[in-house]
Amino acid sequence: MRALKELTGVAAPLPMINVDTDMIIPKQYLKTISRDGLGKGLFHSMRYNDDGTDNPDFVLNKEAYKNADFLIAGDNFGCGSSREHAAWALEDFGIRCVISSSFSDIFYNNAFKNGMLLIKLPQDVIDNLMQQAEYGSNAKFSVDLESQTVTAPDGSEHKFELDEFRKHCLLNGLDEIALTLEKDACITGFEKTASQKHSWLSPAS
Amino acid sequence: MAAQTLYDKIWDAHVVSTEPDGTCLIYIDRHLVHEVTSAQAFSGLRHNNRQVRRPELTLAVVDHNIPTSDRSKGINDPESKLQVDTLRTNTDEFGVEYYDEQDVRQGIVHIIGPEQGFTLPGTTVVCGDSHTATHGAFGALAHGIGTSEVEHVLASQTLLQNKSKNMQVLVKGKLPDGVTAKDLTLAIIAKTGTAGGTGHVIEYRGEAISDLSIEGRMTLCNMAIEGGARAGLVAPDEKTFAYLKGRPKAPRGKDWDEAVEYWKTLKTDEGAHFDLTVEIDASSIAPIVTWGTSPEDALPITDTVPDPKSFKDEHKQTAAQRSLDYMGLTAGTSLSDIEIDKVFIGSCTNGRIEDLRAVAKVVEGKKIAENVSAMVVPGSGLVKKQAEEEGIADILKSAGFDWREPGCSMCLGMNPDRLKPQERCASTSNRNFEGRQGHGGRTHLMSPAMAAAAAVTGKLTDVRTIVNS
């Protein structure tokens, strides 16, 4: 996983609530057996017209936001399907940080596993940041993970909360599976106790 | 020991280790795998030279991508075919049991788990699919995961998790005649909102929940995720044990007796703490349909399409206006005046035998409306076989329904079963998101009985007016 310590860039405003993962990456992109190249399908229905041309009104098609590093989104971002393709598509497009008032649980987990940072801030702060993001490429946002701070274009600083373990993994770009496999003895011990206590746990065959 | 909730008990029994910040490594007892969210996980294992730790705890099936027409012709779409073939190769290589599209046990992953007795009370169940919440109907802690987590579970049989908060949905009283588990679950989401359960595990409790059949409980828990909850739970009881006894992968003999003895302890203690409680009076619920593009956009069929300005929150006003534009609806229209083009019966929410029986009960001796085309996609090969043996398939076919092979089908339209732009569908599935059932398609979620009523009249209809007449 790619580490993330600091990030500075433009933030695309997406002032919609309940943006679901079908909207982030629709079904036709789920047939891949790879994690790569999904950025082209990001927000497909809103980003492209029916004839496949770009919809000029969609935020990521506007010149200022074509290289956005941040997305500022309405409440409950990433709800719905567990498809990790949603995180892969955002990351492949170049967005490494999404800021919202809340995220769905599964999307939240998926994003962090892919070196992305998701930041939860109160609704009034989101409304303010959304306004500032409208200033386009003149409005640079930055985030410092160590100090858990977002700095808005107007210089205001906003602290955010994050679990220590998640932060540690993202700061250092750690492979969580490798970390877990280091606990093999612990897992084996758990399995031994569980099978002694509950012999019914193994599926009948 | 302090009084514990059912969730607390299952969680505590599965903690392998704890990080200083409280993040836990949780043991996973059952892992279900399908073709869409597993390929990249298996390649990750291969790339890092890792094994599947306990293949016998994983069960794989093909469901999302396969055609529901004649299976003997194979899959035309090369991308779908590659994904399905990849699942076969992966399960062969890593020694995981796999039900392919020719196997009578094949079906939607959340239908076959319980059907085979793979899902058991008190276990942790995960799958790379958000509707894994379904298995909570058995008192299993079950939730969807992403592909990175699928890989984590395959490699270690564990998952890194933060404990969720406890939420209870207390459903008092009895559901009126003609009102089903689907109406109940939609009514709950309408009340809590799609983010109302975020960060929580919901335990559904109360008389109306105990009264539900096991299949009804699956419908209820299935949509816990649409209310934002990590998982939904119903405490196991005699109905649960009766459903599971004798299923192929359920415990037998002495193991069964010991299991039941343990399962009987799986209930919330008197005085246990819930962080959030929502109460609903079951007797006040009417048959429900959705009008918008979020499952929370749900109202009784006797109501009208709402005016976006009637919502207090300005973000919700904008969302509601966008929904009405997308759905092609005008505020103030009676929901029962909305004409439909398609009917979809199926999905992990409502693709089980009781659902098909409910449809047959409404349409028996009737024909579907001329303006409607209707399809039934049984949730599994075994459900299909049972429906054929019970004569349900004949009733549905005589009424004009298209009788298909099992799979996820038009719930998400990854296979050829899709709505065309602006087609309006009465659907028993779980998501009415924009484009979910096909680009530009318009979905109204409802119960199987309500979808059957819509099929017969050609518009959204209160099923109670059909059954009573």
PDB file of N, CA and C in Angstrom, chain B residues 306-336:
ATOM      1  N   PRO B 306     -44.047  12.777  -2.639  1.00  0.00           N
ATOM      2  CA  PRO B 306     -43.870  13.969  -1.802  1.00  0.00           C
ATOM      3  C   PRO B 306     -43.331  15.180  -2.571  1.00  0.00           C
ATOM      4  N   ASP B 307     -43.604  16.348  -2.018  1.00  0.00           N
ATOM      5  CA  ASP B 307     -43.064  17.590  -2.551  1.00  0.00           C
ATOM      6  C   ASP B 307     -41.668  17.770  -1.954  1.00  0.00           C
ATOM      7  N   PRO B 308     -40.628  17.917  -2.800  1.00  0.00           N
ATOM      8  CA  PRO B 308     -39.271  18.073  -2.253  1.00  0.00           C
ATOM      9  C   PRO B 308     -39.188  19.176  -1.202  1.00  0.00           C
ATOM     10  N   LYS B 309     -39.998  20.203  -1.359  1.00  0.00           N
ATOM     11  CA  LYS B 309     -39.942  21.327  -0.399  1.00  0.00           C
ATOM     12  C   LYS B 309     -40.460  20.916   0.992  1.00  0.00           C
ATOM     13  N   SER B 310     -41.132  19.760   1.056  1.00  0.00           N
ATOM     14  CA  SER B 310     -41.676  19.332   2.342  1.00  0.00           C
ATOM     15  C   SER B 310     -40.585  18.802   3.280  1.00  0.00           C
ATOM     16  N   PHE B 311     -39.377  18.564   2.751  1.00  0.00           N
ATOM     17  CA  PHE B 311     -38.296  18.080   3.624  1.00  0.00           C
ATOM     18  C   PHE B 311     -37.643  19.260   4.328  1.00  0.00           C
ATOM     19  N   LYS B 312     -37.313  19.055   5.595  1.00  0.00           N
ATOM     20  CA  LYS B 312     -36.728  20.146   6.388  1.00  0.00           C
ATOM     21  C   LYS B 312     -35.306  20.464   5.927  1.00  0.00           C
ATOM     22  N   ASP B 313     -34.533  19.402   5.673  1.00  0.00           N
ATOM     23  CA  ASP B 313     -33.116  19.576   5.370  1.00  0.00           C
ATOM     24  C   ASP B 313     -32.929  20.005   3.903  1.00  0.00           C
ATOM     25  N   GLU B 314     -32.110  21.023   3.689  1.00  0.00           N
ATOM     26  CA  GLU B 314     -31.979  21.550   2.331  1.00  0.00           C
ATOM     27  C   GLU B 314     -31.242  20.577   1.398  1.00  0.00           C
ATOM     28  N   HIS B 315     -30.282  19.800   1.965  1.00  0.00           N
ATOM     29  CA  HIS B 315     -29.592  18.795   1.148  1.00  0.00           C
ATOM     30  C   HIS B 315     -30.587  17.722   0.689  1.00  0.00           C
ATOM     31  N   LYS B 316     -31.509  17.368   1.594  1.00  0.00           N
ATOM     32  CA  LYS B 316     -32.519  16.353   1.258  1.00  0.00           C
ATOM     33  C   LYS B 316     -33.502  16.901   0.225  1.00  0.00           C
ATOM     34  N   GLN B 317     -33.804  18.198   0.299  1.00  0.00           N
ATOM     35  CA  GLN B 317     -34.692  18.818  -0.707  1.00  0.00           C
ATOM     36  C   GLN B 317     -34.080  18.677  -2.100  1.00  0.00           C
ATOM     37  N   THR B 318     -32.778  18.997  -2.186  1.00  0.00           N
ATOM     38  CA  THR B 318     -32.084  18.893  -3.478  1.00  0.00           C
ATOM     39  C   THR B 318     -32.091  17.446  -3.961  1.00  0.00           C
ATOM     40  N   ALA B 319     -31.802  16.521  -3.030  1.00  0.00           N
ATOM     41  CA  ALA B 319     -31.747  15.101  -3.398  1.00  0.00           C
ATOM     42  C   ALA B 319     -33.125  14.621  -3.862  1.00  0.00           C
ATOM     43  N   ALA B 320     -34.183  15.078  -3.179  1.00  0.00           N
ATOM     44  CA  ALA B 320     -35.538  14.634  -3.529  1.00  0.00           C
ATOM     45  C   ALA B 320     -35.927  15.165  -4.911  1.00  0.00           C
ATOM     46  N   GLN B 321     -35.554  16.411  -5.212  1.00  0.00           N
ATOM     47  CA  GLN B 321     -35.875  16.963  -6.535  1.00  0.00           C
ATOM     48  C   GLN B 321     -35.153  16.185  -7.628  1.00  0.00           C
ATOM     49  N   ARG B 322     -33.879  15.866  -7.360  1.00  0.00           N
ATOM     50  CA  ARG B 322     -33.108  15.078  -8.325  1.00  0.00           C
ATOM     51  C   ARG B 322     -33.767  13.705  -8.535  1.00  0.00           C
ATOM     52  N   SER B 323     -34.233  13.108  -7.422  1.00  0.00           N
ATOM     53  CA  SER B 323     -34.902  11.801  -7.506  1.00  0.00           C
ATOM     54  C   SER B 323     -36.158  11.885  -8.366  1.00  0.00           C
ATOM     55  N   LEU B 324     -36.987  12.902  -8.137  1.00  0.00           N
ATOM     56  CA  LEU B 324     -38.232  13.020  -8.904  1.00  0.00           C
ATOM     57  C   LEU B 324     -37.926  13.215 -10.383  1.00  0.00           C
ATOM     58  N   ASP B 325     -36.901  14.041 -10.690  1.00  0.00           N
ATOM     59  CA  ASP B 325     -36.518  14.245 -12.095  1.00  0.00           C
ATOM     60  C   ASP B 325     -36.093  12.921 -12.720  1.00  0.00           C
ATOM     61  N   TYR B 326     -35.260  12.195 -11.978  1.00  0.00           N
ATOM     62  CA  TYR B 326     -34.762  10.915 -12.496  1.00  0.00           C
ATOM     63  C   TYR B 326     -35.904   9.916 -12.676  1.00  0.00           C
ATOM     64  N   MET B 327     -36.801   9.885 -11.693  1.00  0.00           N
ATOM     65  CA  MET B 327     -37.892   8.904 -11.703  1.00  0.00           C
ATOM     66  C   MET B 327     -39.046   9.326 -12.613  1.00  0.00           C
ATOM     67  N   GLY B 328     -39.011  10.555 -13.109  1.00  0.00           N
ATOM     68  CA  GLY B 328     -40.090  11.030 -13.979  1.00  0.00           C
ATOM     69  C   GLY B 328     -41.414  11.132 -13.241  1.00  0.00           C
ATOM     70  N   LEU B 329     -41.375  11.628 -12.000  1.00  0.00           N
ATOM     71  CA  LEU B 329     -42.583  11.715 -11.181  1.00  0.00           C
ATOM     72  C   LEU B 329     -42.866  13.159 -10.789  1.00  0.00           C
ATOM     73  N   THR B 330     -44.127  13.443 -10.542  1.00  0.00           N
ATOM     74  CA  THR B 330     -44.546  14.774 -10.122  1.00  0.00           C
ATOM     75  C   THR B 330     -45.086  14.692  -8.697  1.00  0.00           C
ATOM     76  N   ALA B 331     -44.681  15.663  -7.879  1.00  0.00           N
ATOM     77  CA  ALA B 331     -45.167  15.709  -6.505  1.00  0.00           C
ATOM     78  C   ALA B 331     -46.691  15.729  -6.491  1.00  0.00           C
ATOM     79  N   GLY B 332     -47.279  15.015  -5.549  1.00  0.00           N
ATOM     80  CA  GLY B 332     -48.731  15.018  -5.411  1.00  0.00           C
ATOM     81  C   GLY B 332     -49.428  13.861  -6.129  1.00  0.00           C
ATOM     82  N   THR B 333     -48.720  13.193  -7.031  1.00  0.00           N
ATOM     83  CA  THR B 333     -49.315  12.034  -7.728  1.00  0.00           C
ATOM     84  C   THR B 333     -49.560  10.909  -6.714  1.00  0.00           C
ATOM     85  N   SER B 334     -50.730  10.283  -6.804  1.00  0.00           N
ATOM     86  CA  SER B 334     -50.976   9.123  -5.937  1.00  0.00           C
ATOM     87  C   SER B 334     -50.032   7.996  -6.339  1.00  0.00           C
ATOM     88  N   LEU B 335     -49.405   7.398  -5.356  1.00  0.00           N
ATOM     89  CA  LEU B 335     -48.467   6.316  -5.671  1.00  0.00           C
ATOM     90  C   LEU B 335     -49.180   5.201  -6.431  1.00  0.00           C
ATOM     91  N   SER B 336     -50.462   4.988  -6.116  1.00  0.00           N
ATOM     92  CA  SER B 336     -51.188   3.901  -6.764  1.00  0.00           C
ATOM     93  C   SER B 336     -51.652   4.267  -8.186  1.00  0.00           C
TER      94      SER B 336
END
